[in-house]
């Protein structure tokens, strides 16, 4: 068995990560209103010994254009904290990580809620801190619009400090720029010391906040070089905060399409791609580029010059980089990104998928992966029955859970 | 005749906090005895010592029960209306329509101090803000039409865009565009509960609450309050029987069934809300001794008439179309 093993998260998302997943004949189309479906997915992931389940979140619709939105399944779904609290008592080992915004919550309430999830699950909770880059969300919380990137991160830094202080029983009386908190949380300590802190910001300030506070970092990287550069950069920033490189697990997203043969995998992938309406693909691409009117450029022409985004800076840079590198038209880019929403995609057999994961893992570009099945439940089942055993045979992934808490699974220190 | 049980999970003095197994076995016992709903609160004037926050506990309880209504108390101070509406809508789908929100109408200074409002609000502002908050939540809950979801794979139409209404609320305290990103709840709207409305809150309660909890003593005052609420509901065109008034009673180990029955008759209330201590001996004695006694006299055991909490309580749709 290899000394170091990869960590695996299961990233849940409606009927699947592919934008047209819900239209696939085998996708569970009512996923967003079916709790039993989620319980089943969680149990499948637990049986496959995944480290954790990960739920994304936005406090608002994902797509402003109602016509586009109605052609996707992403406008409705469970609110993730209630969803994971339900899953907590229907599973026994797997970690449960929910996204929650520092812009539209208060630290006292959020600290209390995640600690409750942690107790319900016996120490398996994690919080994915996001600052929320969407103006659609902002409009549900006031009339002043999306706050500038730097302000959101300054609030996030203070927020994270208050939350961890409350979890560790340290904070008593915080009076800061954005928040004031009088009391400590008068509840039992977390069974794992403190819930796990996750982050996915990739901008310069985002990386600094992660280097300072995160236990796990998600990222979107298409190529080995991008992944490696991000990995080295982030780990390099940690020493400044008195932390060791291994204190953060970096887990890029990966969306595999896997089958018994390569031809079958390609066929599955093509079947999904053919289900994407052009206007939906272009709209999704526009949102990653933080512009609203990509539709007025010729669809078979190149990407126009764009101003730097105030929203998701990292995702915008990634899309632009890929369009230049591969000389892709708007239509081609749209299709490409619609598949896995900017994340890395591997199409092939279990051995091919395992080869690619192994190369990034052993090449020092990842500590593990956040797995994003194209559609549910089929592609999760395929990963669990084909890829996981292959990784286990290679000694790259656990056969049994080593401990009971999410910190145990991830090999993270317990905070003092 | 309806029966609610209020459980403050912030541990009673001198007792260990309840773990999930203890809470869930009590709630399952209450379900078996025909109790309509359990109301969980986790905050009080002092910090809660329960490991659980009420809405997360509700989600977990929803997966281990089948029929009983599950209600969480949550304040307008500690939440944003969009987030709170969303949490409860999601809980309602998880529980297949058994959820209620007990909207706290009183400002709690401790909460204000922990939620970046050290000075709190003046009473009048707090009240107007609470009213605006509650109305936003109620409106967000019905932003999606009942038949909005099409699931039409071949036609590529997941939902009908005309059946998804934004809210576009711009008010004194909040601006909320909406709609929710959670589907319409199985009971259209989760059940809205208010407790002990002050004189200035009675119009809010009679206008929007499905259930109002009022102190059961003294009985004369209860009778006046029940009559007042139902009259005011009728005056704005609501069916008076769609506002249920439950009398809140602290419960001793030996209930005086006779006086409970007398109170029901004299006050015109729709049932009781028993407040229980969150300690194991207290819960055990309630489950083993009190509930069977109440059942024998028809005060418990008539609940859970339908599939949803709204149906148990005979509430209709709560004004939703
Ligand atoms: C795997 C992954 C998952 C993410 N999930 C969410 C999410 O659920 N909600 C959200 O608002 N942002 C999400 N993001 C976006 C980031 O958290 C971050 O807010 C965004 O990249 C903007 O920050 P930056 O400018 O520092 O990159 C996710 C990013 C990645 C890579």
XYZ file of C-alpha atoms and ligand atoms in Angstrom:
768
model
C 0.000 0.000 0.000
C 1.299 3.435 -0.871
C 2.048 5.662 2.098
C -0.076 8.496 0.834
C -3.623 7.912 -0.369
C -5.892 10.254 -2.265
C -8.944 11.907 -0.759
C -12.228 11.748 -2.620
C -15.216 14.037 -2.331
C -18.550 13.492 -4.034
C -19.839 16.782 -5.369
C -23.643 16.613 -5.500
C -25.548 18.785 -7.907
C -29.184 18.364 -8.917
C -29.567 15.690 -11.592
C -25.848 15.841 -12.408
C -22.971 18.174 -13.222
C -23.448 18.160 -16.944
C -25.710 21.077 -17.769
C -28.038 18.819 -19.748
C -27.804 15.942 -17.279
C -31.452 16.125 -16.336
C -32.445 15.350 -19.943
C -30.443 12.131 -20.016
C -32.778 9.135 -20.201
C -31.195 7.570 -17.119
C -30.898 10.741 -15.006
C -33.164 11.087 -11.998
C -35.102 14.104 -13.150
C -36.949 14.825 -9.881
C -33.704 14.864 -7.839
C -34.376 18.382 -6.553
C -37.504 17.314 -4.681
C -36.601 13.735 -3.766
C -34.858 13.243 -0.439
C -34.737 9.460 -0.868
C -32.650 9.945 -3.995
C -30.077 11.885 -1.962
C -30.070 9.334 0.834
C -29.329 6.667 -1.758
C -26.463 8.688 -3.292
C -24.968 9.289 0.153
C -25.082 5.583 0.954
C -23.488 4.674 -2.377
C -20.682 7.140 -1.702
C -20.237 5.845 1.831
C -20.096 2.228 0.649
C -17.371 3.323 -1.793
C -15.496 4.941 1.145
C -15.573 8.501 -0.153
C -14.168 10.991 2.362
C -17.089 13.335 2.007
C -20.133 14.602 0.229
C -19.962 18.186 -0.929
C -22.942 20.471 -1.595
C -22.594 23.701 -3.513
C -24.882 26.607 -2.781
C -26.187 29.925 -3.979
C -28.773 32.012 -2.160
C -30.665 32.705 -5.341
C -31.263 31.455 -8.860
C -28.178 30.520 -10.847
C -29.409 32.037 -14.091
C -31.139 35.394 -14.488
C -32.586 34.721 -17.919
C -35.843 32.886 -17.225
C -35.962 31.254 -20.640
C -32.474 29.820 -20.229
C -33.113 28.851 -16.625
C -36.209 26.877 -17.543
C -34.128 24.651 -19.828
C -31.897 23.587 -16.949
C -32.654 21.794 -13.687
C -30.646 24.234 -11.592
C -33.348 26.645 -10.437
C -34.664 24.389 -7.709
C -33.102 22.046 -5.190
C -32.698 21.402 -1.502
C -31.142 23.998 0.761
C -27.874 22.237 1.627
C -27.731 22.556 5.414
C -31.158 20.993 5.835
C -30.265 18.379 3.224
C -27.023 17.387 4.956
C -28.690 17.365 8.389
C -31.122 14.810 7.011
C -28.275 12.775 5.505
C -26.320 12.982 8.780
C -28.626 10.542 10.536
C -29.009 8.296 7.485
C -25.263 7.660 7.139
C -22.589 6.822 9.675
C -19.119 7.501 8.322
C -19.023 9.837 5.350
C -18.119 13.537 5.765
C -20.783 16.166 5.044
C -19.649 19.507 3.668
C -21.970 22.368 2.864
C -21.297 25.660 1.200
C -22.476 28.804 2.975
C -21.908 32.448 2.223
C -20.054 34.936 4.404
C -21.876 37.769 2.644
C -25.437 36.810 3.552
C -25.110 35.181 6.963
C -24.021 36.129 10.462
C -21.106 34.258 12.049
C -22.888 33.400 15.311
C -25.787 31.694 13.549
C -23.582 29.938 11.039
C -21.177 28.669 13.711
C -24.101 27.314 15.721
C -25.713 25.658 12.702
C -22.574 23.904 11.456
C -21.706 22.768 14.954
C -25.195 21.271 15.141
C -24.599 19.401 11.874
C -21.310 18.257 13.352
C -23.024 16.887 16.458
C -25.835 15.257 14.480
C -23.219 13.435 12.423
C -20.784 12.598 15.204
C -18.011 14.853 13.876
C -18.415 14.666 10.110
C -19.297 18.259 9.179
C -17.433 20.803 7.092
C -18.111 24.345 5.939
C -17.202 25.501 2.440
C -16.706 29.223 2.858
C -17.747 31.309 -0.146
C -18.058 35.051 -0.513
C -20.823 34.773 -3.188
C -19.980 36.408 -6.494
C -23.426 36.562 -8.072
C -25.509 39.742 -8.404
C -28.619 37.535 -8.444
C -27.885 36.500 -4.867
C -27.091 40.071 -3.848
C -30.564 41.165 -4.995
C -32.131 38.861 -2.406
C -30.328 40.702 0.380
C -30.764 44.385 -0.256
C -30.816 46.914 -3.012
C -27.187 47.979 -3.108
C -25.940 45.242 -5.438
C -22.898 43.008 -5.288
C -20.152 44.335 -3.025
C -16.653 44.694 -4.495
C -14.416 41.619 -4.423
C -12.002 43.090 -1.853
C -14.810 44.084 0.532
C -16.374 40.640 0.318
C -13.071 39.040 1.224
C -12.418 41.439 4.103
C -15.816 40.516 5.538
C -15.042 36.828 4.919
C -11.762 37.064 6.820
C -13.452 38.552 9.872
C -16.336 36.088 9.542
C -14.002 33.069 9.494
C -12.089 34.381 12.484
C -15.275 34.743 14.540
C -16.601 31.325 13.520
C -13.421 29.437 14.366
C -13.165 31.358 17.623
C -16.687 30.274 18.547
C -16.011 26.654 17.587
C -12.851 26.566 19.671
C -14.579 28.214 22.597
C -12.133 31.110 22.424
C -14.255 34.028 21.351
C -15.880 35.981 24.065
C -16.830 39.402 22.943
C -15.991 40.258 19.355
C -16.515 43.801 18.197
C -15.216 44.248 14.687
C -15.731 46.006 11.392
C -18.667 43.899 10.184
C -19.753 41.840 13.182
C -20.274 41.993 16.888
C -20.773 38.894 18.989
C -21.255 39.012 22.729
C -21.468 35.423 23.996
C -19.543 32.246 23.422
C -21.417 29.216 22.095
C -22.433 27.474 25.278
C -22.627 24.031 23.672
C -20.457 20.910 23.753
C -17.263 21.034 21.676
C -17.199 19.482 18.233
C -16.564 15.724 18.238
C -13.697 16.405 15.784
C -12.327 19.457 17.592
C -13.943 21.810 15.080
C -15.798 21.307 11.806
C -13.550 21.175 8.752
C -12.985 24.459 6.895
C -13.201 24.256 3.125
C -12.596 26.948 0.553
C -12.600 27.374 -3.200
C -11.568 30.953 -3.875
C -8.695 31.108 -6.307
C -7.953 34.829 -6.636
C -4.957 36.245 -4.849
C -6.920 37.265 -1.739
C -8.901 34.032 -1.976
C -5.695 31.994 -1.859
C -4.366 33.989 1.075
C -7.528 33.426 3.053
C -7.337 29.721 2.236
C -3.649 29.521 3.214
C -4.555 31.065 6.537
C -7.799 29.287 7.414
C -8.688 26.323 5.159
C -8.322 22.592 5.812
C -9.477 21.639 2.312
C -9.352 23.635 -0.922
C -11.385 22.887 -4.017
C -10.224 24.189 -7.328
C -11.020 24.022 -11.014
C -8.024 23.177 -13.195
C -8.086 21.842 -16.732
C -4.447 20.925 -17.264
C -1.749 19.325 -15.155
C 0.309 22.523 -15.351
C -2.531 24.717 -14.057
C -3.258 22.289 -11.257
C 0.408 22.028 -10.298
C 0.924 25.801 -10.359
C -2.093 26.329 -8.105
C -0.997 23.562 -5.760
C 2.540 24.880 -5.363
C 1.384 28.462 -4.990
C -1.139 27.716 -2.274
C 1.112 25.394 -0.301
C 3.867 28.002 -0.600
C 1.673 30.616 1.045
C 1.048 28.588 4.185
C 4.371 29.024 5.929
C 3.622 32.719 6.354
C 0.736 31.693 8.614
C 2.770 29.167 10.573
C 1.196 26.168 8.866
C 2.647 23.047 7.257
C 1.871 22.145 3.631
C 0.038 18.980 4.673
C -2.408 20.983 6.793
C -4.401 21.703 3.620
C -5.742 19.055 1.258
C -6.084 20.409 -2.267
C -8.824 18.665 -4.225
C -9.452 19.755 -7.813
C -12.819 18.982 -9.347
C -12.947 16.177 -11.884
C -15.864 15.057 -13.981
C -15.188 11.591 -15.340
C -17.284 9.812 -17.930
C -16.338 6.202 -17.444
C -17.373 2.920 -19.023
C -16.088 -0.608 -19.585
C -14.562 0.398 -22.918
C -13.220 3.687 -24.204
C -15.637 3.617 -27.134
C -18.584 3.262 -24.776
C -17.335 6.146 -22.646
C -17.012 8.391 -25.710
C -20.473 7.426 -26.817
C -21.894 8.296 -23.395
C -20.136 11.617 -23.496
C -21.430 12.452 -26.991
C -24.928 11.500 -25.936
C -24.757 14.130 -23.169
C -23.164 16.815 -25.340
C -25.940 16.439 -27.904
C -28.498 17.357 -25.252
C -27.111 20.897 -24.667
C -29.162 23.669 -26.319
C -26.814 26.337 -27.775
C -28.450 29.219 -25.918
C -28.015 27.393 -22.625
C -24.349 26.674 -23.297
C -23.645 30.288 -24.230
C -25.498 31.629 -21.200
C -23.502 29.403 -18.880
C -20.274 30.489 -20.503
C -21.337 34.136 -20.075
C -21.825 33.608 -16.366
C -18.286 32.251 -15.979
C -17.014 35.292 -17.832
C -19.212 37.591 -15.704
C -20.699 39.271 -18.776
C -24.334 39.337 -19.727
C -24.329 39.685 -23.489
C -22.066 37.057 -25.020
C -25.081 36.099 -27.140
C -24.610 39.143 -29.380
C -21.255 37.930 -30.688
C -21.169 35.442 -33.605
C -21.450 31.981 -32.078
C -18.851 30.497 -34.416
C -16.424 33.376 -33.909
C -13.763 33.832 -31.214
C -14.250 35.169 -27.701
C -14.178 39.007 -27.644
C -11.766 41.001 -25.439
C -13.196 41.203 -21.912
C -12.695 43.488 -18.906
C -11.449 41.832 -15.701
C -14.305 40.455 -13.637
C -15.428 41.603 -10.185
C -17.051 38.206 -9.761
C -15.251 34.920 -10.170
C -11.854 36.186 -11.273
C -10.265 32.775 -11.334
C -12.940 31.110 -13.470
C -12.868 33.951 -15.988
C -9.113 33.676 -16.385
C -9.399 29.938 -16.879
C -11.961 30.238 -19.684
C -9.980 32.929 -21.505
C -6.799 30.917 -21.205
C -8.432 27.845 -22.714
C -10.007 29.767 -25.604
C -6.599 31.188 -26.585
C -4.747 27.933 -26.134
C -7.064 25.777 -28.211
C -8.406 28.461 -30.572
C -12.009 27.629 -29.735
C -15.106 29.444 -30.992
C -17.826 30.608 -28.622
C -19.949 27.581 -29.525
C -17.085 25.159 -28.940
C -16.127 26.796 -25.655
C -19.744 26.822 -24.542
C -20.112 23.091 -25.190
C -16.804 22.388 -23.556
C -17.588 24.269 -20.373
C -21.197 23.180 -20.174
C -20.037 19.606 -19.773
C -18.263 20.006 -16.476
C -18.742 23.738 -15.837
C -15.074 24.561 -16.205
C -13.785 21.539 -14.368
C -11.462 18.859 -15.613
C -13.119 16.091 -17.589
C -11.803 12.613 -18.308
C -13.562 10.307 -20.729
C -12.417 6.698 -20.754
C -12.132 3.350 -19.024
C -11.546 2.897 -15.303
C -7.849 2.271 -15.968
C -7.572 5.432 -18.069
C -9.346 7.523 -15.454
C -7.208 6.039 -12.695
C -4.042 6.714 -14.731
C -4.928 10.389 -15.047
C -5.878 10.791 -11.399
C -2.732 8.971 -10.337
C -0.553 11.199 -12.511
C -1.879 14.371 -10.926
C -1.843 12.899 -7.454
C 1.692 11.544 -7.647
C 2.926 14.471 -9.694
C 2.236 16.845 -6.823
C -0.760 18.607 -8.357
C -3.495 17.269 -6.040
C -4.091 15.620 -2.666
C -7.328 14.155 -3.923
C -10.310 14.998 -6.084
C -13.806 16.317 -5.856
C -15.705 13.942 -8.116
C -18.466 15.493 -10.199
C -20.588 12.808 -11.863
C -22.163 13.904 -15.127
C -25.563 12.591 -14.148
C -27.077 10.856 -11.127
C -27.244 8.148 -10.114
C -25.683 6.352 -13.115
C -22.318 8.070 -13.300
C -21.771 7.870 -9.548
C -22.498 4.147 -9.699
C -20.040 3.809 -12.590
C -17.313 5.630 -10.650
C -17.993 3.636 -7.488
C -18.012 0.245 -9.194
C -15.321 0.805 -11.830
C -12.858 3.512 -10.766
C -12.813 3.124 -6.984
C -11.823 -0.591 -7.083
C -9.115 0.261 -9.606
C -7.715 2.956 -7.318
C -7.896 0.541 -4.388
C -6.003 -2.148 -6.346
C -3.279 0.396 -6.963
C -3.125 1.236 -3.264
C -4.181 4.790 -4.026
C -7.444 4.794 -2.106
C -8.673 3.329 1.173
C -10.620 0.092 1.447
C -11.926 0.931 4.915
C -12.426 4.147 6.832
C -9.547 4.721 9.227
C -11.578 6.669 11.761
C -14.978 8.115 12.489
C -14.716 11.839 11.854
C -14.133 13.855 8.716
C -10.846 15.072 10.180
C -9.833 11.425 10.661
C -10.614 10.604 7.024
C -8.693 13.574 5.728
C -5.750 13.068 8.064
C -6.133 16.544 9.511
C -4.916 17.650 12.897
C -7.479 18.347 15.567
C -7.350 21.981 16.570
C -6.151 22.453 20.137
C -59.021 18.957 19.342
C -55.322 19.434 18.546
C -52.266 18.728 20.552
C -48.794 20.220 20.312
C -45.764 19.582 22.464
C -43.137 22.274 22.917
C -39.673 21.066 23.648
C -36.980 23.507 24.594
C -33.848 21.510 23.897
C -31.681 23.944 25.795
C -31.140 21.572 28.703
C -33.112 21.904 31.902
C -31.197 22.839 35.024
C -29.042 20.054 36.370
C -29.739 17.701 33.468
C -27.406 16.458 30.780
C -28.227 17.675 27.272
C -30.287 15.275 25.195
C -28.595 13.359 22.421
C -30.234 12.729 19.064
C -31.351 9.215 20.007
C -33.172 10.530 23.051
C -34.885 13.351 21.195
C -35.915 11.113 18.317
C -37.293 8.327 20.465
C -39.388 10.834 22.379
C -40.699 12.355 19.153
C -41.487 8.927 17.766
C -43.394 8.149 20.946
C -45.381 11.347 20.562
C -46.090 10.405 16.965
C -47.416 7.028 18.013
C -49.675 8.704 20.587
C -51.271 10.901 17.914
C -49.711 14.240 18.844
C -50.155 16.693 15.946
C -46.796 18.412 16.202
C -43.640 18.913 18.204
C -42.322 22.458 18.454
C -38.563 22.673 18.979
C -36.904 25.744 20.335
C -33.265 26.025 21.191
C -32.855 29.562 22.339
C -33.889 31.333 25.453
C -32.691 34.242 27.450
C -29.526 32.413 28.208
C -27.315 30.727 25.610
C -28.588 27.307 24.594
C -26.624 24.350 25.861
C -28.107 21.890 23.390
C -25.715 20.591 20.772
C -28.508 20.992 18.227
C -29.876 24.000 16.430
C -33.610 23.665 15.852
C -33.850 23.658 12.024
C -31.026 21.147 11.577
C -32.589 18.938 14.227
C -35.885 19.097 12.352
C -34.256 17.839 9.150
C -32.818 14.871 10.988
C -36.113 14.135 12.778
C -37.963 14.293 9.466
C -36.064 11.246 8.241
C -36.934 9.103 11.273
C -40.653 9.951 11.583
C -43.568 9.584 9.148
C -46.588 11.535 10.270
C -45.983 13.946 13.122
C -45.684 17.673 12.386
C -42.263 19.195 13.080
C -41.948 22.853 13.986
C -38.871 24.943 14.729
C -38.762 28.291 16.432
C -36.666 30.882 14.656
C -36.437 34.601 15.123
C -36.561 37.422 12.640
C -33.473 38.870 14.271
C -31.142 35.954 13.701
C -32.015 35.354 10.049
C -32.487 36.946 6.661
C -35.945 36.357 5.178
C -34.627 34.759 1.983
C -32.449 32.275 3.872
C -35.111 31.418 6.399
C -37.867 30.952 3.809
C -35.532 28.698 1.909
C -34.529 26.588 4.900
C -38.157 25.933 5.841
C -39.250 25.279 2.260
C -36.474 22.728 1.965
C -37.408 21.124 5.294
C -40.972 20.870 4.095
C -39.910 18.888 1.035
C -37.611 16.666 3.121
C -40.504 15.876 5.497
C -43.135 15.522 2.752
C -45.125 18.453 4.095
C -44.905 18.244 7.884
C -43.057 21.463 8.737
C -43.989 24.626 10.568
C -42.197 27.828 11.526
C -42.799 29.255 14.977
C -41.996 32.912 14.334
C -40.597 34.502 17.460
C -42.247 37.872 17.915
C -40.202 39.173 20.819
C -36.848 40.787 20.545
C -34.261 38.909 22.528
C -31.426 41.200 23.675
C -28.996 38.320 23.899
C -29.671 37.456 20.282
C -29.309 41.071 19.236
C -25.938 41.144 20.992
C -24.735 38.086 19.093
C -26.075 39.074 15.701
C -24.228 42.346 15.239
C -27.101 44.479 16.557
C -25.755 45.413 19.969
C -28.314 48.178 20.428
C -31.194 46.126 19.115
C -34.240 47.781 17.579
C -36.743 49.994 19.291
C -40.012 48.110 19.828
C -41.802 49.820 17.037
C -39.072 49.236 14.481
C -38.740 45.649 15.580
C -42.449 45.082 15.092
C -42.603 46.662 11.642
C -39.511 44.754 10.634
C -40.930 41.453 11.892
C -44.128 42.042 9.970
C -42.260 42.836 6.780
C -40.022 39.796 7.309
C -42.924 37.388 7.836
C -44.807 38.685 4.827
C -41.736 38.241 2.629
C -41.332 34.670 3.805
C -44.993 33.855 3.175
C -44.801 35.337 -0.308
C -41.544 33.567 -1.186
C -43.122 30.255 -0.224
C -45.634 30.515 -3.041
C -43.380 32.003 -5.720
C -43.427 28.753 -7.654
C -46.796 27.597 -8.980
C -48.042 24.171 -7.994
C -47.588 22.793 -11.496
C -44.479 24.794 -12.403
C -42.172 21.786 -12.711
C -42.579 20.028 -16.060
C -39.635 17.577 -16.061
C -40.020 17.398 -19.839
C -36.782 15.716 -20.921
C -37.616 15.357 -24.597
C -38.895 18.927 -24.970
C -36.025 20.335 -22.915
C -38.421 22.157 -20.593
C -37.590 21.597 -16.943
C -40.034 24.151 -15.628
C -42.589 26.574 -16.964
C -41.014 30.045 -16.725
C -44.440 31.687 -16.470
C -45.142 29.772 -13.273
C -42.108 31.087 -11.440
C -42.865 34.496 -9.959
C -40.149 36.813 -8.705
C -41.117 38.754 -5.594
C -39.511 42.129 -6.335
C -40.084 43.291 -2.779
C -38.663 46.672 -1.829
C -39.635 47.645 1.695
C -38.565 49.631 4.698
C -36.132 47.008 6.013
C -35.603 44.499 3.209
C -35.245 44.240 -0.548
C -35.748 40.757 -1.894
C -35.982 39.933 -5.558
C -36.836 36.240 -5.275
C -37.984 33.739 -6.258
C -36.779 30.963 -3.963
C -34.506 28.347 -5.474
C -36.507 25.624 -3.752
C -39.624 24.084 -5.278
C -43.147 24.738 -3.988
C -43.683 22.996 -0.687
C -46.021 19.982 -0.500
C -48.376 21.943 1.766
C -48.077 25.110 -0.347
C -46.808 26.964 2.651
C -45.241 25.485 5.762
C -47.496 26.117 8.762
C -46.915 29.529 10.359
C -47.153 29.676 14.128
C -46.978 32.659 16.451
C -46.779 32.640 20.220
C -48.305 35.027 22.719
C -48.834 37.980 20.436
C -48.776 41.285 22.275
C -51.750 43.590 21.680
C -49.861 45.316 18.853
C -49.135 41.965 17.139
C -52.659 40.594 17.144
C -53.506 41.858 13.682
C -50.363 40.245 12.356
C -51.345 36.956 13.982
C -54.993 37.015 12.945
C -53.980 38.049 9.447
C -51.287 35.488 8.692
C -50.743 32.867 11.374
C -52.155 29.372 10.962
C -51.733 28.564 14.628
C -51.531 30.937 17.578
C -50.241 29.731 20.923
C -51.674 31.598 23.927
C -51.096 31.138 27.644
C -53.900 28.917 28.953
C -54.175 30.733 32.271
C -56.129 32.545 33.491
C -58.967 30.923 31.590
C -61.032 34.119 31.357
C -58.185 35.878 29.557
C -57.766 32.914 27.227
C -61.416 33.032 26.280
C -61.205 36.737 25.446
C -58.040 36.243 23.395
C -59.495 33.328 21.396
C -62.644 35.308 20.606
C -60.637 38.367 19.634
C -58.320 36.456 17.276
C -61.142 34.635 15.518
C -63.199 37.803 15.171
C -60.329 39.747 13.675
C -59.548 36.878 11.294
C -63.166 36.834 10.149
C -63.165 40.610 9.755
C -60.492 40.401 7.049
C -62.226 37.553 5.256
C -60.486 34.506 6.728
C -62.506 31.495 7.819
C -62.172 31.651 11.617
C -61.614 27.889 11.793
C -58.429 28.236 9.724
C -56.763 30.053 12.623
C -56.198 27.503 15.337
C -55.640 28.712 18.858
C -53.859 26.351 21.217
C -53.624 26.982 24.940
C -50.081 26.741 26.253
C -49.891 24.763 29.491
C -46.918 23.931 31.619
C -47.394 20.310 32.476
C -47.039 18.708 35.845
C -46.682 14.979 36.155
C -50.365 14.426 36.977
C -52.543 16.411 34.594
C -55.926 17.416 35.887
C -57.906 16.131 32.928
C -61.146 17.519 34.227
C -59.912 21.064 34.296
C -58.319 20.694 30.859
C -61.676 19.639 29.465
C -63.389 22.502 31.218
C -60.867 24.931 29.767
C -61.468 23.599 26.249
C -65.182 24.125 26.583
C -65.180 27.480 28.275
C -62.509 29.167 26.157
C -63.349 27.916 22.679
C -59.688 27.136 22.023
C -58.760 24.402 19.541
C -56.472 22.366 21.769
C -53.338 22.454 23.849
C -49.656 23.122 23.594
C -47.853 21.368 26.434
C -44.474 22.760 27.355
C -42.088 20.051 28.439
C -38.739 20.223 30.132
C -35.883 18.808 28.064
C -34.876 16.185 30.557
C -35.215 12.463 30.317
C -37.277 11.817 33.482
C -39.702 14.587 32.493
C -40.113 13.262 28.963
C -40.425 9.698 30.155
C -43.147 10.500 32.604
C -45.005 12.466 29.955
C -44.777 9.612 27.468
C -45.583 6.841 29.950
C -48.162 8.429 32.196
C -49.563 11.664 30.839
C -50.076 10.862 27.174
C -52.070 7.653 27.818
C -54.248 9.566 30.272
C -54.861 12.326 27.726
C -55.675 9.730 25.095
C -58.184 8.039 27.358
C -60.056 11.302 27.610
C -59.827 12.217 23.944
C -57.470 15.115 24.505
C -54.706 13.341 22.590
C -54.910 10.777 19.809
C -57.074 12.612 17.354
C -54.210 14.227 15.454
C -52.500 13.269 12.214
C -55.651 13.194 10.175
C -53.943 13.597 6.822
C -50.632 13.420 5.031
C -49.401 16.913 5.921
C -49.296 19.064 9.037
C -51.780 21.393 7.397
C -54.105 18.431 6.950
C -53.643 17.284 10.570
C -54.697 20.713 11.715
C -57.517 21.130 9.204
C -56.023 24.344 7.898
C -56.762 24.403 4.188
C -54.167 25.985 1.934
C -53.359 29.029 4.040
C -54.542 31.405 1.346
C -52.260 30.014 -1.348
C -53.502 29.575 -4.884
C -15.258 23.164 -6.743
C -15.764 24.557 -6.540
C -17.000 24.730 -5.955
C -17.519 26.001 -5.732
N -18.734 26.096 -5.161
C -19.267 27.329 -4.987
C -20.551 27.453 -4.440
O -21.209 26.469 -4.127
N -21.087 28.678 -4.260
C -20.392 29.810 -4.596
O -20.916 30.894 -4.397
N -19.161 29.721 -5.126
C -18.593 28.515 -5.340
N -17.355 28.415 -5.903
C -16.641 29.652 -6.239
C -15.563 30.012 -5.245
O -15.865 29.658 -3.935
C -15.223 31.483 -5.231
O -16.242 32.222 -4.634
C -15.007 32.032 -6.585
O -14.024 31.272 -7.209
C -14.654 33.528 -6.510
O -13.571 33.752 -5.684
P -12.153 34.117 -6.278
O -12.341 35.390 -7.002
O -11.244 34.222 -5.080
O -11.759 32.999 -7.177
C -16.802 27.144 -6.125
C -15.545 26.972 -6.724
C -15.027 25.700 -6.943
C -13.698 25.558 -7.570
